[in-house]
Amino acid sequence: MDRYEYKNQLETLQKLSHIGLWKYDLKTNVLSWTDEVYNIFELDKNIFTPTYENFLKIIHPDDKKVVEDAYLKSIKNQTVYKQIHRLLMNDGRVKWVKDECVTQFDEKGVALYSKGAVQDITELTLAKLKAENEHDKLKAVFDNAPDLLWIKDPKGVYISCNKRFEELYGAKEKDIVNKTDYDFVDKELGDFFTNRDKLAMNSNIPLSNFEELTFADGHKEYTQTIKSKIVDSKGEIIGVLGIGRDITELKVKELQLIEQQKELQSIYDTTKDGLAIVDMETNFIKVNKAFCDITGLSEEELLKTSSIALIGDENKEELVKSNINEIILKDSVDNFERVYVAKNRRINITLSATLMPDKNHILLSMKDVTKNKLFEEQSKLAAMGEMIGNIAHQWRQPLSVITTLASNVKFHKEYDELKNYDVTSDMNTIMQQADYLSKTIDDFRNFIKNSKEINLISIKSVVEKTLSLLHAAMVNNGINVISNLNDDLKIEANENELIQSFINIINNAKDAENENVKNSDDKLIFVETLKEDSNLIVLIKDNGGGIPNTIMNRIFEPYFTTKNKSVGTGIGLSMTYKMLVERQHALIDVYNEEYVYDNKKYKGACFKITFTP
């Protein structure tokens, strides 16, 4: 091969490899480049004169001192010069080159010349920088992930881990890499981790388990650990990836939910109210013990039947359909009365129904009110007894007037004096008294009606009717009723129940007056209505000395009475509380009060009933 051909091949090789050759004569300060150096530096060899100073001008300003210092150091130490640095092109582009050279010295150690090569590694460097940038991003994500992350090789040796994992073992990544779990935990736990790694590498899906991890600082975390094998492009297993997620808070909430479930189940099992879950056709799905006890049916028997089947009303299908429609519309319906018939036994119950979250089931809450019904009947009979007594009082005077006038007419007829006697006037008076008696009978008949009707009524009007019914009894007992019924409120309520409630309170006041106030002129009962914001308050106050503090909190208990059993039954105030508070949603406050009336000081019980619109 001749010299010319050799030169062409060398230039071709330089061009293909992007490597240019250069020589720098340190004695003459002459720098020579091959064509490929000019190509790399993007310079015209016909214009540009290569000198050491001109070469330094092409280097990126930030790298210039580093390059010069490294070259001078290699001469001083007689070592090989190697440097990767940047070039700054005229258009502002940056290129990366790898520069190497060796320097020849004479026998005295004086530098003669340097021979070297420069290679364009821009593409490789940019690709490397991009890869490093991507790696840095991934590493940042890896390190800052809230979960524990780690990678092991197939032998269980750590390859990498993040900062959260460093907290587990209390060591930095560099001190964890190339070690195994046995370097940080005891053999038993190390075996457990190793076996889980092997299972994950032999599985085609990620494996998950739950474990409590103790961290280096002593705190513990309940962790869900997920392990998955890592395979390369050829499908070869190259390690296992582990992820540990702290679910301590979820675990605590789970335990709390379990405890709440136990509490709810305990309440469900032990409550005295019957509880049942039914479907939209009222078939029983689940019942508690109290429901079985109230109905007298076993759980097995109830689960084979429905609420409709137990209802004793003839039109039960229509009633239940109406109830279910209302439940769907309102989500719940409270305290509707029904009669269950089970094993030839009639049970008076109240049901409350709530639509469950799945919208396909209903929760029934049942109370046995059979005793309450008897209690109400006793209360009604007691009230009727009171009313009959009131009627007797109210009829005495009208009957006395009628008897007297009838005797006068008879007397004048016997002595043939009717011509001179004003019979018409007496007959009109008798008719007036008869009308009064008739009205009394109507009031009595309306009161004893067992009506459940709810109507819009005036509270003031109800109080007035109550006082009218009690007027004769109050007069007969020498009690002065002072009423101040200025304010009023209309509410949806059962009129008879309100009248009964007011009668019970006023009769209780009457008994206190008769027992504790000896002077008939001092027997006083005050009845007042007054507005408070949008509410109406009914105050009923006496001067019977008040209720002893020792029994104040018991006066609404069923059958509790301080009176002789021949006088009191202990059901009046209890029924009053039930009718006002539970049915009419009013509030009752009872307290003793000292007050002055007509310059006299009195003390008595005050019943404060608050009605809301």
XYZ file of C-alpha atoms in Angstrom:
613
model
C 0.000 0.000 0.000
C 1.507 3.321 -1.020
C 1.605 6.333 1.226
C -1.232 8.129 -0.585
C -3.601 5.181 -0.266
C -2.687 4.801 3.403
C -3.443 8.478 3.983
C -6.901 8.147 2.337
C -7.793 5.118 4.431
C -6.699 6.906 7.601
C -8.825 9.923 6.791
C -11.794 7.668 6.014
C -11.336 5.872 9.312
C -11.177 9.177 11.188
C -14.314 10.400 9.489
C -16.264 7.256 10.240
C -15.210 7.232 13.883
C -15.488 11.009 14.315
C -11.914 11.029 15.603
C -9.429 13.683 14.532
C -5.677 13.627 15.165
C -3.516 16.513 16.201
C 0.073 17.378 17.076
C 1.338 20.295 19.098
C 5.041 21.228 18.920
C 5.860 22.781 22.253
C 9.155 24.268 21.004
C 7.805 26.008 17.903
C 4.261 26.447 19.285
C 2.876 24.965 16.049
C -0.429 23.093 16.219
C -1.480 20.818 13.358
C -4.845 19.096 12.826
C -6.122 16.443 10.498
C -9.220 17.227 8.410
C -11.526 15.476 10.858
C -10.523 17.876 13.659
C -11.657 20.766 11.434
C -14.913 18.863 10.783
C -15.508 18.260 14.491
C -14.788 21.891 15.351
C -16.831 22.979 12.262
C -14.014 25.203 10.974
C -12.746 25.945 7.466
C -9.108 24.820 7.260
C -8.489 27.365 4.506
C -9.384 30.232 6.784
C -8.770 29.070 10.366
C -5.228 28.858 11.702
C -4.950 26.258 14.444
C -3.007 27.542 17.419
C -3.105 26.642 21.073
C -4.679 30.019 21.860
C -7.317 29.669 19.098
C -8.126 26.171 20.317
C -8.814 27.499 23.810
C -11.236 30.045 22.327
C -13.408 27.258 20.908
C -13.762 25.537 24.278
C -16.894 26.344 26.288
C -16.050 29.175 28.739
C -17.082 27.063 31.735
C -14.689 24.258 30.724
C -11.693 26.319 29.481
C -9.767 26.530 32.758
C -10.400 22.875 33.573
C -9.018 21.779 30.163
C -5.946 24.016 30.359
C -5.163 23.022 33.949
C -5.479 19.334 33.100
C -3.185 19.624 30.063
C -0.509 21.576 31.952
C -0.737 19.117 34.844
C -0.172 16.158 32.484
C 3.014 17.852 31.178
C 4.216 18.644 34.654
C 3.586 15.098 35.905
C 4.497 13.469 32.562
C 1.156 11.629 32.493
C -1.417 10.934 29.829
C -3.894 13.753 29.317
C -7.556 12.723 29.142
C -10.471 15.134 29.316
C -14.124 15.294 28.261
C -15.273 18.863 27.688
C -17.626 21.030 25.695
C -17.151 23.155 22.590
C -19.156 26.299 21.978
C -20.113 26.652 18.307
C -20.550 29.999 16.568
C -24.344 29.520 16.432
C -24.518 28.841 20.193
C -24.733 25.055 19.940
C -22.761 22.932 22.354
C -20.791 19.862 21.307
C -19.120 17.307 23.531
C -15.656 15.924 22.743
C -13.261 13.463 24.284
C -9.661 14.740 24.142
C -6.568 12.581 24.803
C -2.856 13.019 24.252
C 0.612 11.898 25.263
C 3.634 14.202 25.477
C 7.140 13.313 24.445
C 10.066 14.483 26.576
C 13.864 14.591 25.965
C 16.436 12.974 28.216
C 16.341 16.026 30.450
C 12.572 15.879 30.888
C 11.841 18.831 28.643
C 8.539 18.539 26.798
C 9.034 18.324 23.065
C 5.593 17.796 21.540
C 2.140 16.372 22.298
C 0.280 13.985 20.041
C -3.389 13.370 20.579
C -6.841 12.620 19.290
C -10.163 14.345 19.703
C -13.470 12.446 19.306
C -16.954 13.917 18.811
C -19.095 12.224 21.495
C -21.998 14.704 21.345
C -24.679 12.144 20.461
C -23.434 9.650 23.014
C -23.096 12.308 25.717
C -26.527 13.789 25.058
C -28.055 10.318 25.152
C -26.192 9.618 28.367
C -27.295 12.930 29.888
C -30.868 12.212 28.885
C -30.648 8.763 30.429
C -29.096 10.210 33.561
C -31.834 12.834 33.723
C -34.503 10.160 33.385
C -32.717 8.083 35.966
C -32.564 11.073 38.332
C -36.290 11.637 37.866
C -37.057 7.990 38.515
C -34.700 8.002 41.480
C -36.440 11.124 42.860
C -39.817 9.420 42.513
C -38.382 6.222 43.975
C -36.794 8.031 46.930
C -39.749 10.275 47.718
C -42.464 7.657 47.383
C -44.470 7.348 50.612
C -44.234 3.548 50.411
C -41.232 1.413 51.244
C -39.563 0.399 47.946
C -36.671 -2.024 47.441
C -35.130 -4.250 44.792
C -33.174 -7.474 45.392
C -31.371 -9.792 43.045
C -32.436 -13.464 42.809
C -30.133 -14.334 45.714
C -31.778 -11.799 48.055
C -29.004 -9.229 47.833
C -30.226 -5.643 47.894
C -29.681 -3.710 44.676
C -31.522 -0.526 45.588
C -33.959 0.968 48.078
C -35.637 4.308 48.780
C -35.490 6.665 51.744
C -38.567 5.187 53.416
C -36.886 1.803 53.358
C -33.762 3.335 54.885
C -35.931 4.241 57.902
C -36.881 0.569 58.332
C -33.324 -0.654 58.769
C -31.925 2.640 60.047
C -29.175 2.706 57.389
C -28.399 4.582 54.192
C -28.897 2.963 50.811
C -25.144 2.614 50.265
C -24.948 0.613 53.511
C -27.898 -1.607 52.541
C -26.948 -2.368 48.936
C -24.949 -5.619 48.524
C -26.315 -6.927 51.827
C -29.209 -9.277 52.659
C -32.024 -9.224 55.210
C -29.937 -11.437 57.513
C -27.594 -8.471 58.023
C -30.446 -6.503 59.629
C -32.987 -8.921 61.174
C -32.919 -12.222 63.031
C -32.862 -15.540 61.189
C -36.555 -16.297 61.667
C -37.682 -13.022 60.121
C -34.934 -13.231 57.483
C -36.210 -16.703 56.486
C -39.737 -15.333 56.242
C -38.649 -12.501 53.913
C -36.530 -14.889 51.816
C -39.370 -17.402 51.406
C -41.741 -14.627 50.330
C -39.141 -13.491 47.756
C -38.907 -17.000 46.330
C -42.687 -17.343 46.143
C -42.934 -14.007 44.302
C -40.242 -14.991 41.784
C -42.077 -18.258 41.095
C -45.451 -16.547 40.703
C -46.928 -15.029 37.561
C -48.828 -12.451 39.610
C -47.712 -10.109 42.398
C -48.045 -11.616 45.875
C -49.444 -9.660 48.806
C -49.365 -10.234 52.535
C -49.865 -8.242 55.734
C -47.211 -7.924 58.393
C -46.253 -5.732 61.319
C -42.817 -4.190 60.784
C -40.671 -2.798 63.586
C -38.594 0.173 62.411
C -35.089 1.024 63.575
C -36.404 3.815 65.827
C -38.711 1.345 67.588
C -42.063 2.384 66.144
C -44.254 -0.209 64.448
C -46.315 -0.056 61.279
C -48.913 -2.476 60.007
C -47.909 -2.961 56.385
C -49.328 -4.442 53.224
C -46.331 -5.896 51.403
C -46.498 -6.597 47.671
C -43.670 -8.477 45.922
C -43.284 -9.049 42.181
C -40.567 -10.670 40.109
C -38.484 -8.535 37.726
C -37.629 -9.996 34.323
C -35.363 -8.699 31.574
C -36.095 -8.437 27.845
C -35.296 -12.125 27.446
C -37.743 -13.124 30.173
C -34.988 -14.020 32.604
C -35.653 -13.310 36.285
C -33.198 -10.692 37.471
C -34.675 -9.920 40.877
C -37.715 -9.051 42.943
C -39.414 -5.688 43.561
C -40.901 -5.054 46.991
C -43.466 -2.434 47.968
C -44.523 -1.868 51.589
C -47.539 0.332 52.205
C -48.324 1.641 55.682
C -51.961 0.739 56.444
C -51.729 1.270 60.195
C -54.454 3.911 60.124
C -56.683 1.641 58.060
C -55.981 -1.214 60.460
C -56.909 0.965 63.438
C -60.137 1.985 61.685
C -60.815 -1.647 60.826
C -60.410 -2.627 64.476
C -62.655 0.257 65.483
C -65.264 -0.887 62.976
C -65.022 -4.431 64.342
C -65.539 -3.083 67.862
C -68.450 -0.969 66.693
C -69.911 -4.016 64.950
C -69.616 -5.970 68.178
C -71.258 -3.138 70.112
C -74.056 -2.820 67.565
C -74.531 -6.588 67.553
C -74.643 -6.557 71.348
C -77.247 -3.769 71.277
C -79.127 -5.624 68.549
C -79.122 -8.821 70.597
C -79.916 -7.327 74.021
C -82.241 -4.386 73.351
C -85.792 -4.786 74.585
C -87.104 -3.359 71.322
C -87.828 -5.881 68.620
C -85.563 -5.342 65.620
C -85.995 -6.953 62.232
C -84.751 -6.523 58.691
C -87.343 -7.193 55.987
C -87.323 -7.002 52.204
C -89.678 -4.758 50.228
C -92.389 -7.468 50.475
C -91.896 -7.445 54.294
C -90.459 -10.972 54.338
C -88.270 -11.323 57.418
C -84.530 -11.513 56.633
C -83.116 -11.126 60.129
C -84.681 -10.753 63.597
C -83.327 -10.268 67.099
C -84.268 -12.079 70.290
C -86.609 -9.323 71.494
C -88.644 -9.573 68.262
C -89.018 -13.298 68.894
C -89.970 -12.714 72.540
C -92.611 -10.099 71.691
C -94.249 -12.174 68.935
C -93.810 -15.508 70.710
C -92.365 -16.958 67.492
C -88.930 -18.490 67.039
C -86.375 -17.052 64.645
C -86.931 -20.005 62.286
C -90.699 -19.390 62.285
C -90.308 -15.655 61.628
C -87.856 -16.171 58.758
C -90.526 -18.268 57.030
C -93.174 -15.551 57.202
C -93.643 -11.804 56.716
C -94.779 -8.740 58.623
C -97.913 -8.608 56.446
C -98.851 -12.148 57.475
C -98.704 -11.188 61.169
C -100.855 -8.060 60.881
C -104.403 -8.574 62.167
C -106.130 -5.792 60.173
C -108.447 -6.859 57.364
C -107.041 -4.346 54.875
C -103.449 -5.122 55.848
C -102.126 -5.310 52.264
C -103.303 -1.764 51.566
C -101.929 -0.512 54.899
C -98.503 -2.044 54.317
C -98.358 -0.820 50.724
C -99.160 2.683 51.928
C -96.499 2.424 54.649
C -93.813 1.195 52.225
C -94.585 4.004 49.785
C -94.226 6.502 52.617
C -90.952 4.911 53.744
C -89.550 5.108 50.208
C -90.629 8.754 49.978
C -89.412 9.884 53.415
C -86.713 7.252 54.161
C -88.379 6.566 57.522
C -91.752 6.461 59.289
C -92.017 6.587 63.082
C -94.445 5.112 65.590
C -97.355 3.792 63.552
C -99.620 1.418 65.452
C -100.444 -2.102 64.347
C -101.852 -5.312 65.800
C -99.851 -8.511 65.319
C -101.630 -11.847 65.632
C -99.317 -14.716 66.516
C -100.305 -18.087 67.970
C -103.883 -16.887 68.599
C -102.585 -13.941 70.618
C -103.203 -10.285 69.728
C -100.297 -7.954 70.409
C -100.613 -4.176 70.234
C -97.378 -2.795 68.802
C -95.863 0.416 67.480
C -93.497 0.133 64.537
C -90.836 2.489 63.256
C -89.419 1.738 59.811
C -86.251 3.008 58.146
C -85.153 2.405 54.576
C -81.687 0.837 54.614
C -78.812 2.228 52.483
C -79.182 -0.493 49.824
C -82.763 0.741 49.204
C -83.883 -2.900 49.048
C -84.437 -3.600 52.732
C -86.250 -1.989 55.657
C -85.241 -1.944 59.312
C -88.224 -2.398 61.639
C -88.123 -1.308 65.270
C -91.033 -2.688 67.291
C -92.355 -1.962 70.767
C -94.981 -4.013 72.579
C -97.569 -1.458 73.736
C -100.203 -3.944 74.887
C -99.671 -2.827 78.480
C -99.736 0.787 77.331
C -103.120 0.194 75.751
C -104.404 -1.150 79.072
C -102.800 1.807 80.781
C -104.541 4.204 78.376
C -107.873 2.511 78.943
C -107.390 2.834 82.700
C -106.533 6.480 82.218
C -109.623 6.963 80.070
C -111.849 5.292 82.667
C -110.318 7.478 85.368
C -110.949 10.511 83.192
C -114.525 9.415 82.579
C -114.992 9.093 86.330
C -113.724 12.639 86.731
C -116.010 13.801 83.936
C -119.061 12.124 85.433
C -118.281 13.895 88.688
C -117.949 17.190 86.789
C -121.252 16.608 85.020
C -122.909 15.853 88.315
C -121.652 19.191 89.649
C -122.709 21.037 86.529
C -126.179 19.449 86.437
C -127.117 20.222 90.049
C -127.953 23.884 89.563
C -129.808 23.506 86.211
C -131.807 20.556 87.599
C -132.561 22.548 90.757
C -133.839 25.450 88.615
C -135.973 23.115 86.477
C -137.373 21.347 89.573
C -138.198 24.644 91.270
C -139.976 26.104 88.221
C -141.881 22.860 87.606
C -143.020 22.866 91.261
C -144.186 26.481 90.901
C -146.218 25.664 87.811
C -147.745 22.634 89.530
C -148.511 24.696 92.640
C -150.264 27.443 90.679
C -152.251 24.915 88.706
C -153.476 23.189 91.867
C -154.747 26.528 93.170
C -156.067 27.566 89.779
C -153.736 30.547 89.601
C -152.150 29.849 86.231
C -154.048 32.712 84.636
C -152.144 35.195 86.732
C -148.803 33.286 86.497
C -146.125 33.913 83.817
C -145.855 30.328 82.623
C -144.107 31.335 79.377
C -141.199 32.897 81.232
C -140.730 29.771 83.377
C -140.962 27.522 80.315
C -138.271 29.612 78.530
C -136.006 29.287 81.553
C -136.598 25.530 81.685
C -135.753 25.311 77.949
C -132.535 27.285 78.499
C -131.526 24.975 81.334
C -132.382 21.920 79.223
C -130.210 23.283 76.367
C -127.379 23.726 78.823
C -127.786 20.121 80.003
C -127.830 18.964 76.376
C -124.626 20.855 75.618
C -122.995 19.258 78.655
C -123.985 15.835 77.365
C -122.510 16.699 73.920
C -119.247 17.823 75.521
C -119.120 14.602 77.507
C -119.899 12.462 74.451
C -117.221 14.230 72.349
C -114.675 13.765 75.087
C -115.221 10.036 75.589
C -115.022 9.333 71.858
C -111.946 7.223 71.185
C -111.017 9.444 68.237
C -107.508 9.390 66.788
C -108.203 12.256 64.423
C -105.489 14.863 63.991
C -106.824 18.289 63.090
C -105.659 21.869 63.020
C -106.797 23.186 66.411
C -106.443 26.311 68.505
C -104.615 25.706 71.800
C -106.421 28.631 73.373
C -109.768 27.098 72.363
C -108.728 23.737 73.860
C -107.807 25.399 77.163
C -111.170 27.228 77.199
C -113.062 23.954 76.623
C -111.060 22.335 79.408
C -111.924 25.108 81.855
C -115.589 24.903 80.805
C -115.692 21.169 81.534
C -114.039 21.720 84.928
C -115.970 24.869 85.912
C -118.569 23.194 88.126
C -115.977 21.005 89.861
C -113.807 24.046 90.592
C -116.786 25.970 91.996
C -117.887 22.981 94.068
C -114.361 22.742 95.571
C -114.212 26.462 96.251
C -111.327 27.002 93.835
C -110.932 30.283 92.005
C -109.513 29.807 88.492
C -107.760 32.916 87.160
C -107.211 32.654 83.420
C -105.258 34.907 81.092
C -105.644 33.443 77.610
C -104.428 36.263 75.386
C -102.019 34.442 73.072
C -102.788 31.523 70.794
C -101.204 29.042 68.394
C -102.750 26.595 65.970
C -101.171 23.161 65.687
C -101.940 19.755 64.185
C -103.046 17.648 67.169
C -105.717 15.430 68.717
C -108.079 17.749 70.617
C -109.355 15.155 73.110
C -105.830 14.172 74.148
C -104.924 17.805 74.797
C -108.126 18.343 76.832
C -107.384 15.175 78.817
C -103.814 16.359 79.448
C -104.917 19.780 80.742
C -107.675 18.162 82.872
C -105.111 15.837 84.504
C -102.795 18.736 85.383
C -105.607 20.957 86.703
C -107.149 18.084 88.707
C -103.729 17.429 90.209
C -103.601 21.118 91.206
C -107.156 20.878 92.602
C -106.170 17.901 94.819
C -103.120 19.833 96.083
C -105.357 22.806 96.935
C -107.870 20.654 98.826
C -105.131 18.901 100.766
C -102.930 21.863 101.670
C -105.058 25.040 101.578
C -107.614 25.213 104.373
C -109.071 28.640 103.628
C -111.396 28.322 100.626
C -110.844 31.972 99.733
C -107.161 31.242 99.137
C -107.604 28.310 96.760
C -106.147 29.601 93.473
C -105.284 28.073 90.111
C -103.749 30.248 87.384
C -103.957 29.325 83.696
C -102.094 31.465 81.169
C -101.058 31.343 77.531
C -98.163 33.438 76.281
C -96.024 33.631 73.169
C -92.264 33.044 73.311
C -90.697 33.569 69.890
C -92.759 31.329 67.598
C -93.752 28.975 70.431
C -96.790 29.066 72.700
C -96.426 28.384 76.399
C -99.305 27.200 78.582
C -98.666 27.846 82.289
C -100.791 26.076 84.939
C -99.917 27.165 88.462
C -101.453 26.532 91.882
C -100.789 27.615 95.458
C -100.870 24.139 96.997
C -97.386 24.402 98.541
C -95.440 22.793 95.713
C -94.138 19.306 94.952
C -91.531 17.839 97.345
C -88.084 17.746 95.743
C -87.720 14.074 96.656
C -90.507 13.079 94.266
C -90.255 15.844 91.643
C -88.485 13.557 89.156
C -91.032 10.741 89.625
C -94.369 12.459 89.093
C -94.640 11.252 85.479
C -93.918 7.603 86.335
C -96.838 5.211 85.669
C -98.800 4.317 88.812
C -96.697 6.580 91.013
C -98.908 8.500 93.456
C -98.631 10.069 96.898
C -102.403 9.919 97.368
C -104.427 7.213 99.043
C -105.174 4.403 96.568
C -108.877 5.130 96.976
C -108.221 8.638 95.662
C -105.295 8.439 93.206
C -104.291 5.860 90.572
C -100.954 7.354 89.505
C -101.834 7.229 85.826
C -103.074 10.774 85.154
C -99.762 12.650 84.925
C -98.060 9.688 83.280
C -100.641 9.711 80.487
C -100.315 13.492 80.276
C -96.585 13.160 79.650
C -97.143 10.452 77.045
C -99.822 12.445 75.201
C -98.042 15.790 75.281
C -94.396 14.823 74.875
C -94.471 11.584 72.898
C -97.512 12.259 70.721
C -97.779 16.029 70.417
C -93.991 16.644 70.678
C -94.516 19.350 73.297
C -92.136 20.029 76.196
C -93.122 19.890 79.888
C -91.146 21.596 82.613
C -92.300 21.275 86.241
C -90.966 23.387 89.083
C -92.037 25.032 92.337
C -92.543 28.790 92.368
C -93.089 31.470 94.980
C -95.156 34.462 93.843
C -97.343 37.312 95.096
C -101.016 37.720 94.212
C -103.281 40.405 95.717
C -100.507 41.349 98.116
C -100.301 37.808 99.457
C -97.338 35.507 99.103
C -98.001 32.006 97.761
C -96.046 28.905 96.801
C -97.125 26.177 94.430
C -96.290 23.877 91.546
C -96.005 25.291 88.035
C -96.455 23.192 84.912
C -94.916 24.844 81.837
C -96.010 23.265 78.543
C -94.271 24.525 75.387
C -95.883 23.937 71.989
C -93.959 24.479 68.768
C -95.575 25.319 65.425
